[in-house]
mmCIF file of C-alpha atoms in Angstrom:
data_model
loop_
_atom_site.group_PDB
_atom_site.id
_atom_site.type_symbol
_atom_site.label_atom_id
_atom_site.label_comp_id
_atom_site.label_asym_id
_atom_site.label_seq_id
_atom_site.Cartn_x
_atom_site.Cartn_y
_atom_site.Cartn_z
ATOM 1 C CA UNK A 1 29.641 36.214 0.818
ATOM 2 C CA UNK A 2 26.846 37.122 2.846
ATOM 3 C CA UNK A 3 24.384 36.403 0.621
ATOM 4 C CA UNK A 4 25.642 32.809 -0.214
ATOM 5 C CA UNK A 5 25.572 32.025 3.455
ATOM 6 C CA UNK A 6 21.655 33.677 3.857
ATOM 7 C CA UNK A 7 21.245 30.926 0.580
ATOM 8 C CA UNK A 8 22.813 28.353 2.363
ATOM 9 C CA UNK A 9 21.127 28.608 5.613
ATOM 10 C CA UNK A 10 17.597 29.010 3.469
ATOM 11 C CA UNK A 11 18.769 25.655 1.542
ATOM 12 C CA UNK A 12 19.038 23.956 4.985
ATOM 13 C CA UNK A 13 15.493 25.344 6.446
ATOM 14 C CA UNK A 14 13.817 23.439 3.103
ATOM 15 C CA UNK A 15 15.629 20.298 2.773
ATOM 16 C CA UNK A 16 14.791 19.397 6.113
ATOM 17 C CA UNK A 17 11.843 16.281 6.034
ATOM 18 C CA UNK A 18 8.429 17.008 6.920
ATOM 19 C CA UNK A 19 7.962 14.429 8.924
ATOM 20 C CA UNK A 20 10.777 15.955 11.280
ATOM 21 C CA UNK A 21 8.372 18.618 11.659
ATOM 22 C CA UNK A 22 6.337 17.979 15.009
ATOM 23 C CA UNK A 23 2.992 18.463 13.680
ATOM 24 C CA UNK A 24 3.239 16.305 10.724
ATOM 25 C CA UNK A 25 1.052 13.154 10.109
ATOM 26 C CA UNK A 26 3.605 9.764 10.379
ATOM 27 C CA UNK A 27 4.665 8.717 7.101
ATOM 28 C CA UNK A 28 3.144 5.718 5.502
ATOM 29 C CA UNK A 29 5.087 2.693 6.135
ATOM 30 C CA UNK A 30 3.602 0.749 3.001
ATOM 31 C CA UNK A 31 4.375 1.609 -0.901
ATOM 32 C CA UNK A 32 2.151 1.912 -3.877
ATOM 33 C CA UNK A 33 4.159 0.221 -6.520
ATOM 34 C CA UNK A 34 2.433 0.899 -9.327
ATOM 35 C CA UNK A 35 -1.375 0.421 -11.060
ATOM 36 C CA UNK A 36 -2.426 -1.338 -14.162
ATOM 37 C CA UNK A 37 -5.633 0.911 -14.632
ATOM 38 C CA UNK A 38 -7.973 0.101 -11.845
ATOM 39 C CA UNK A 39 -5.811 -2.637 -10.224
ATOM 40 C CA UNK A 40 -3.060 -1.205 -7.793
ATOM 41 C CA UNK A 41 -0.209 -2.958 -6.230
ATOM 42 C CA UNK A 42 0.733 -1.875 -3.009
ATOM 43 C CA UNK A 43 3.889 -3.563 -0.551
ATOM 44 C CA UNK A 44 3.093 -3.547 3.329
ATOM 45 C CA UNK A 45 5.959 -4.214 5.903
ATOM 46 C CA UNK A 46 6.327 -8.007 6.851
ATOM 47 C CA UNK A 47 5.136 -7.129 10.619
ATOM 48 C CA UNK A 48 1.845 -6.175 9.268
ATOM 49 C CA UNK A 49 1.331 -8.659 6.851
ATOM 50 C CA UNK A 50 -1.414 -10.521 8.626
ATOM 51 C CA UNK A 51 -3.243 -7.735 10.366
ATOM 52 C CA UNK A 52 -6.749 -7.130 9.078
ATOM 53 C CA UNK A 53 -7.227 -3.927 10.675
ATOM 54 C CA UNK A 54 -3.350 -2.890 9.263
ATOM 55 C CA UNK A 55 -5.336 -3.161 5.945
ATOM 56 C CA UNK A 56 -8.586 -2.020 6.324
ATOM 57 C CA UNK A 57 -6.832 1.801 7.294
ATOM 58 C CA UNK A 58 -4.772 1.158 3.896
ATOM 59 C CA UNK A 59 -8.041 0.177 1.739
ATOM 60 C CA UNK A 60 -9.927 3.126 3.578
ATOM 61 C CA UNK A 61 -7.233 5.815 2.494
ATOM 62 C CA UNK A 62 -6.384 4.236 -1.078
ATOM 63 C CA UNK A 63 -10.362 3.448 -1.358
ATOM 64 C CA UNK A 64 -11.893 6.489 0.042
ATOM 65 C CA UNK A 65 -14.991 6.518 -2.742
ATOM 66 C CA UNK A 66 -17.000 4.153 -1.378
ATOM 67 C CA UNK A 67 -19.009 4.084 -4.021
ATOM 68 C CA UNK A 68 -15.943 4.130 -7.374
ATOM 69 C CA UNK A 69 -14.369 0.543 -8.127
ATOM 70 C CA UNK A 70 -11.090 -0.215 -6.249
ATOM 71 C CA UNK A 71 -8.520 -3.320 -6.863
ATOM 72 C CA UNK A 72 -5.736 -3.400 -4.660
ATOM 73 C CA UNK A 73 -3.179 -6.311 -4.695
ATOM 74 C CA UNK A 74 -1.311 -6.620 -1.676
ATOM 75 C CA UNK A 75 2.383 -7.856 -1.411
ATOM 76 C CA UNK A 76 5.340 -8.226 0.762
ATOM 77 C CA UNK A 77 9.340 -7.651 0.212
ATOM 78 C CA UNK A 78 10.902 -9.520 2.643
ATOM 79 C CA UNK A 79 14.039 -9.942 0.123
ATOM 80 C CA UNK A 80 14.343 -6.233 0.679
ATOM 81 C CA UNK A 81 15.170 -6.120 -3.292
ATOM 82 C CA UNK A 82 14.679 -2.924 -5.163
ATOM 83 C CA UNK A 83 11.023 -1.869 -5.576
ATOM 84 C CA UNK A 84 10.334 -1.579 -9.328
ATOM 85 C CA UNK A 85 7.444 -1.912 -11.420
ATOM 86 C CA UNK A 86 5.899 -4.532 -13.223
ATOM 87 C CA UNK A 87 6.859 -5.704 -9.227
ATOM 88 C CA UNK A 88 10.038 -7.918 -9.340
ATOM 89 C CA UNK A 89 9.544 -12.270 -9.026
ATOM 90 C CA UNK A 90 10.787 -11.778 -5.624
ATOM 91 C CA UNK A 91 7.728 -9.746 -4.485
ATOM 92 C CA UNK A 92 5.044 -11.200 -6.705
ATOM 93 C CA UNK A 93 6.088 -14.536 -4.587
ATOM 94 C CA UNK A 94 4.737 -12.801 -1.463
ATOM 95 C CA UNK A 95 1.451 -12.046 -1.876
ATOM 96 C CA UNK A 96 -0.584 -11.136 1.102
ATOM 97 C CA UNK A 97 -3.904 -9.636 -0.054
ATOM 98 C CA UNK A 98 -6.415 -9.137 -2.285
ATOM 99 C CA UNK A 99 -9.206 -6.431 -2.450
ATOM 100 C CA UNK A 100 -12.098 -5.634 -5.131
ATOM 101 C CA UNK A 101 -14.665 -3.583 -4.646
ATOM 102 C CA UNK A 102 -16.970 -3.211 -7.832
ATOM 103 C CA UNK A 103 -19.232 -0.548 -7.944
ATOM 104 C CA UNK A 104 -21.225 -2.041 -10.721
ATOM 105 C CA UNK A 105 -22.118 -5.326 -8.754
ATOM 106 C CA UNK A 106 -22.059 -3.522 -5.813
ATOM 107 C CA UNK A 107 -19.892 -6.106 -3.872
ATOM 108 C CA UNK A 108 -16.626 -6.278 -2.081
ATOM 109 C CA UNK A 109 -14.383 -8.952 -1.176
ATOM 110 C CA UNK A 110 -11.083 -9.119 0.978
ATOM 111 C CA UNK A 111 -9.010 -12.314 0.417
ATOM 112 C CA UNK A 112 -6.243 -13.512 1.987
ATOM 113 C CA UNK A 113 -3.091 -15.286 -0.055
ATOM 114 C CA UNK A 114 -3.134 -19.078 1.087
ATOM 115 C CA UNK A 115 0.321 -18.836 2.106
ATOM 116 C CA UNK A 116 -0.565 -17.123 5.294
ATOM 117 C CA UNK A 117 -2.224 -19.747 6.239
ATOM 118 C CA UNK A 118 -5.258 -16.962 7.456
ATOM 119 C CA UNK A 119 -8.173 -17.883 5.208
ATOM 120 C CA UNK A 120 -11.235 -17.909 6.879
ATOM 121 C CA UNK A 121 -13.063 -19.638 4.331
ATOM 122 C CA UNK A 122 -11.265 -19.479 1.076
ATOM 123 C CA UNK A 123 -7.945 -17.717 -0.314
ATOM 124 C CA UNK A 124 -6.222 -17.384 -3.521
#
């Protein structure tokens, strides 16, 4: 018996979350859905949806080679409906971003989707 309980107690000390822990980092509060090679699909909260810098510390973390290719396709789920990949209609309707950087032409862009009515210049 004593030995179940020492398991028990042991099984409670690990299943606990890290981010209960006061040390750890906050957990990301946007989810990488899945990549078609280089191009990755990541949903962001609907609060941060049209917050530039919101994006540029997702693009710096996802992105951190500065100098490898990165294609990220940003998206909403304000539906709530269960994340799956290839992404569900409901989510592909909410597009927020897009962002390329090519290493081989040496060029980045960051677009935003027309329906946030954000473009500076163009959107897609």
């Amino acid at each position: 018996m004593k030995l179940k309980k020492g398991l028990c107690a042991l099984a409670a000390v690990c299943v606990v979350p890290a981010s209960a822990a006061p040390d750890a980092p906050p957990a990301a509060d946007w989810h990488l859905a899945g990549r078609l090679g280089l191009l990755q699909f990541i949903v962001v909260p609907e609060t941060s949806a049209r917050d530039r810098a919101y994006y540029d510390r997702i693009i710096d973390t996802v992105c951190s080679d500065d100098t490898a290719s990165c294609f990220l396709r940003f998206f909403t789920n304000a539906s709530g409906v269960a994340m799956s990949f290839p992404l569900p209609d409901a989510v592909l309707a909410e597009p927020t971003v897009m962002f390329q950087r090519s290493a081989k032409h040496q060029r980045e862009q960051f677009q935003w989707s027309c329906r946030l009515g954000l473009a500076e210049s163009t959107c897609f």
